[in-house]
Amino acid sequence: MEITSQINNLDRHNLFQLAIENISDQIILTDKDAKILYVNPEIEHVTGYTPEEAIGTRAGELWGGVMSTEFYKEMWKVLLEYKSTYTGKLQNRKKDGTLYWAEVKISPVLDKHKRISYFVGIERDITVIKEIDRMKTEFISLASHQLRTPLAANKWLLEMLISGDFGELKQEIRNEIETINTTNERMISLVNSLLSISRLESGKLMVEPVETNLIEFINNISNEMLPKITEKNLSSEVFVDPKIGNVYVDPDLLRHAITNLISNAIKYSPDGEKIQVKLEDKDNEYVCYVKDNGIGIPKEQQNQIFKKFFRANNAVELIGEGNGLGLYLVKHAIEVMGGVIGFESEENKGTTFWFKLSKKGMKRHEGKLTISTA
Ligand code: ADP
């Protein structure tokens, strides 16, 4: 009662101040040259500097400068050239010298002539979340590595049993062993996907662009998939715009993405249908489409399709096996290459997955790991 009457007595300005000064995110207002005009008290929790110390300095002058020049260039490009909101994660340094991870959202404030007059930024300390994420990725990586060796040993023994190396088997025993072998293969594929995910999520993945003839590249992958296509009595069509030349791409990542999309098109198409792979030259981008006339994705589940472990109901009904990690990996692989992925789908009519890659090629990224776990 007392609080309500207090708030009723406050004017809009005071309410606004009360909210900004007590919010648990750091809020900064700067002029167009990034000089800090206002910062809320949370700054002291996040950076160790008081508002008095920060006001008058350039945003980040006291705690920034930890990331690469390239990173800040990108950030200022979004803010100054595109005049858009920049959202990102970056590392900063506190007053006591310790590093912390922050999630930032910076927006330019435009005047009526669309000129930047201020910047307003929100910064949140996400060091703990980052650390938990790192531990989770490390755990998945360790567990998957530990599982690989026994599964590989099982595979070896099961294959020896099946091929009669330990003597001829009775048909029913052989059938059972084949079932165990299929389950073992499924486990190997799950463990490999988990390892690929931990590699992607660790941020240590190498992106090594190599000049590649995309026409040959797509044709080769499609040919490699032919046995799977004919096994299901499917037909396939590959159309590559002959104008397309060489481009700098990471072949390992690109192969991973295209192979996965074609495998899904095969898996979710009824026998006898057609699969089309198309590569188009569109303005500044190359666009690759993988189209099928299969089961499609139910509309109400389409927004979940790139989530880890997600499988749509109709896919689960059709094929029990599958781990829902393939598309999550494909999306990450495309994004690591600076591309974009999307799809159109109608249930029982078919699905077209597409991704776009810039003609300029992709940026090199130093790293120790590759996506393939072989
Ligand atoms: P998985 O195929 O192992 O289930 P993915 O991550 O590759 O895992 O795909 C996730 C889900 O997306 C699938 O379970 C299915 O519901 C849907 N999906 C992917 N590709 C297709 C496709 N071509 N047609 C219909 N559904 C698809």
CSV table of N, CA, C and O in Angstrom, one decimal, residues 30-69:
chain,number,residue,atom,x,y,z
A,30,THR,N,25.8,7.2,-24.7
A,30,THR,CA,26.9,8.0,-25.2
A,30,THR,C,26.5,9.0,-26.2
A,30,THR,O,25.4,8.9,-26.8
A,31,ASP,N,27.4,10.0,-26.5
A,31,ASP,CA,27.1,10.9,-27.6
A,31,ASP,C,27.5,10.2,-28.9
A,31,ASP,O,27.9,9.0,-28.9
A,32,LYS,N,27.4,10.9,-30.0
A,32,LYS,CA,27.6,10.2,-31.3
A,32,LYS,C,29.1,9.8,-31.5
A,32,LYS,O,29.5,8.9,-32.3
A,33,ASP,N,30.0,10.4,-30.6
A,33,ASP,CA,31.4,10.0,-30.7
A,33,ASP,C,31.7,8.9,-29.6
A,33,ASP,O,32.9,8.7,-29.3
A,34,ALA,N,30.7,8.3,-29.1
A,34,ALA,CA,30.9,7.2,-28.1
A,34,ALA,C,31.4,7.7,-26.7
A,34,ALA,O,31.8,6.9,-25.9
A,35,LYS,N,31.3,9.0,-26.5
A,35,LYS,CA,31.7,9.6,-25.2
A,35,LYS,C,30.6,9.3,-24.2
A,35,LYS,O,29.4,9.7,-24.5
A,36,ILE,N,30.9,8.7,-23.0
A,36,ILE,CA,29.8,8.4,-22.1
A,36,ILE,C,29.2,9.6,-21.4
A,36,ILE,O,29.9,10.4,-20.8
A,37,LEU,N,27.8,9.7,-21.6
A,37,LEU,CA,27.1,10.8,-21.0
A,37,LEU,C,26.4,10.3,-19.7
A,37,LEU,O,26.3,11.1,-18.7
A,38,TYR,N,26.0,9.1,-19.7
A,38,TYR,CA,25.3,8.5,-18.5
A,38,TYR,C,25.6,7.0,-18.5
A,38,TYR,O,25.7,6.3,-19.5
A,39,VAL,N,25.8,6.5,-17.3
A,39,VAL,CA,25.8,5.1,-17.1
A,39,VAL,C,25.2,4.8,-15.7
A,39,VAL,O,25.4,5.5,-14.8
A,40,ASN,N,24.5,3.7,-15.6
A,40,ASN,CA,23.8,3.4,-14.4
A,40,ASN,C,24.8,2.7,-13.3
A,40,ASN,O,25.8,2.3,-13.7
A,41,PRO,N,24.4,2.7,-12.1
A,41,PRO,CA,25.3,2.2,-11.0
A,41,PRO,C,25.8,0.7,-11.2
A,41,PRO,O,26.8,0.4,-10.7
A,42,GLU,N,25.0,-0.1,-12.0
A,42,GLU,CA,25.4,-1.5,-12.2
A,42,GLU,C,26.8,-1.6,-12.8
A,42,GLU,O,27.5,-2.6,-12.7
A,43,ILE,N,27.3,-0.5,-13.4
A,43,ILE,CA,28.6,-0.5,-14.0
A,43,ILE,C,29.7,-1.0,-13.0
A,43,ILE,O,30.6,-1.7,-13.4
A,44,GLU,N,29.5,-0.6,-11.8
A,44,GLU,CA,30.5,-1.0,-10.8
A,44,GLU,C,30.6,-2.5,-10.6
A,44,GLU,O,31.6,-3.0,-10.4
A,45,HIS,N,29.4,-3.1,-10.6
A,45,HIS,CA,29.4,-4.6,-10.4
A,45,HIS,C,30.0,-5.2,-11.6
A,45,HIS,O,30.8,-6.2,-11.5
A,46,VAL,N,29.7,-4.7,-12.8
A,46,VAL,CA,30.2,-5.4,-14.0
A,46,VAL,C,31.7,-5.1,-14.3
A,46,VAL,O,32.5,-6.0,-14.5
A,47,THR,N,32.1,-3.8,-14.2
A,47,THR,CA,33.5,-3.5,-14.6
A,47,THR,C,34.4,-3.1,-13.5
A,47,THR,O,35.6,-3.1,-13.6
A,48,GLY,N,33.8,-2.7,-12.3
A,48,GLY,CA,34.6,-2.3,-11.2
A,48,GLY,C,34.8,-0.8,-11.2
A,48,GLY,O,35.3,-0.2,-10.2
A,49,TYR,N,34.5,-0.1,-12.3
A,49,TYR,CA,34.6,1.4,-12.4
A,49,TYR,C,33.3,2.0,-11.9
A,49,TYR,O,32.2,1.4,-12.1
A,50,THR,N,33.4,3.2,-11.2
A,50,THR,CA,32.2,3.9,-10.8
A,50,THR,C,31.6,4.7,-11.9
A,50,THR,O,32.4,5.0,-12.9
A,51,PRO,N,30.4,5.1,-11.9
A,51,PRO,CA,29.8,6.0,-12.9
A,51,PRO,C,30.7,7.2,-13.1
A,51,PRO,O,30.9,7.7,-14.2
A,52,GLU,N,31.1,7.8,-12.0
A,52,GLU,CA,31.9,9.0,-12.0
A,52,GLU,C,33.2,8.8,-12.8
A,52,GLU,O,33.6,9.7,-13.6
A,53,GLU,N,33.8,7.6,-12.6
A,53,GLU,CA,35.1,7.3,-13.4
A,53,GLU,C,34.8,7.2,-14.9
A,53,GLU,O,35.6,7.5,-15.7
A,54,ALA,N,33.6,6.6,-15.2
A,54,ALA,CA,33.4,6.3,-16.6
A,54,ALA,C,32.9,7.4,-17.4
A,54,ALA,O,33.2,7.6,-18.6
A,55,ILE,N,32.0,8.3,-16.8
A,55,ILE,CA,31.4,9.4,-17.5
A,55,ILE,C,32.5,10.3,-18.1
A,55,ILE,O,33.5,10.7,-17.3
A,56,GLY,N,32.4,10.6,-19.3
A,56,GLY,CA,33.4,11.5,-20.0
A,56,GLY,C,34.5,10.7,-20.8
A,56,GLY,O,35.1,11.2,-21.7
A,57,THR,N,34.6,9.4,-20.4
A,57,THR,CA,35.6,8.6,-21.2
A,57,THR,C,34.8,8.0,-22.4
A,57,THR,O,33.6,8.1,-22.5
A,58,ARG,N,35.5,7.5,-23.4
A,58,ARG,CA,34.8,6.8,-24.5
A,58,ARG,C,34.4,5.4,-24.1
A,58,ARG,O,35.1,4.7,-23.4
A,59,ALA,N,33.2,5.0,-24.6
A,59,ALA,CA,32.7,3.6,-24.2
A,59,ALA,C,33.8,2.6,-24.5
A,59,ALA,O,34.3,2.5,-25.6
A,60,GLY,N,34.1,1.8,-23.5
A,60,GLY,CA,35.1,0.7,-23.7
A,60,GLY,C,36.5,1.2,-23.5
A,60,GLY,O,37.4,0.3,-23.4
A,61,GLU,N,36.8,2.5,-23.4
A,61,GLU,CA,38.1,2.9,-23.2
A,61,GLU,C,38.8,2.4,-22.0
A,61,GLU,O,39.9,2.0,-22.0
A,62,LEU,N,38.0,2.3,-20.9
A,62,LEU,CA,38.5,1.8,-19.6
A,62,LEU,C,38.5,0.2,-19.6
A,62,LEU,O,39.5,-0.3,-19.0
A,63,TRP,N,37.5,-0.4,-20.1
A,63,TRP,CA,37.4,-1.9,-19.9
A,63,TRP,C,37.5,-2.7,-21.2
A,63,TRP,O,37.6,-3.9,-21.2
A,64,GLY,N,37.5,-2.0,-22.4
A,64,GLY,CA,37.5,-2.7,-23.7
A,64,GLY,C,38.9,-3.0,-24.2
A,64,GLY,O,39.9,-3.0,-23.5
A,65,GLY,N,38.9,-3.2,-25.5
A,65,GLY,CA,40.2,-3.4,-26.2
A,65,GLY,C,40.8,-4.8,-26.2
A,65,GLY,O,41.9,-5.1,-26.6
A,66,VAL,N,40.0,-5.8,-25.6
A,66,VAL,CA,40.5,-7.1,-25.5
A,66,VAL,C,40.4,-7.9,-26.8
A,66,VAL,O,41.2,-8.8,-27.1
A,67,MET,N,39.3,-7.6,-27.5
A,67,MET,CA,39.0,-8.4,-28.7
A,67,MET,C,39.9,-8.0,-29.9
A,67,MET,O,40.6,-6.9,-29.8
A,68,SER,N,39.8,-8.7,-31.0
A,68,SER,CA,40.7,-8.4,-32.2
A,68,SER,C,40.2,-7.1,-32.8
A,68,SER,O,39.0,-6.7,-32.7
A,69,THR,N,41.1,-6.4,-33.6
A,69,THR,CA,40.7,-5.2,-34.3
A,69,THR,C,39.5,-5.5,-35.2
A,69,THR,O,38.6,-4.7,-35.4
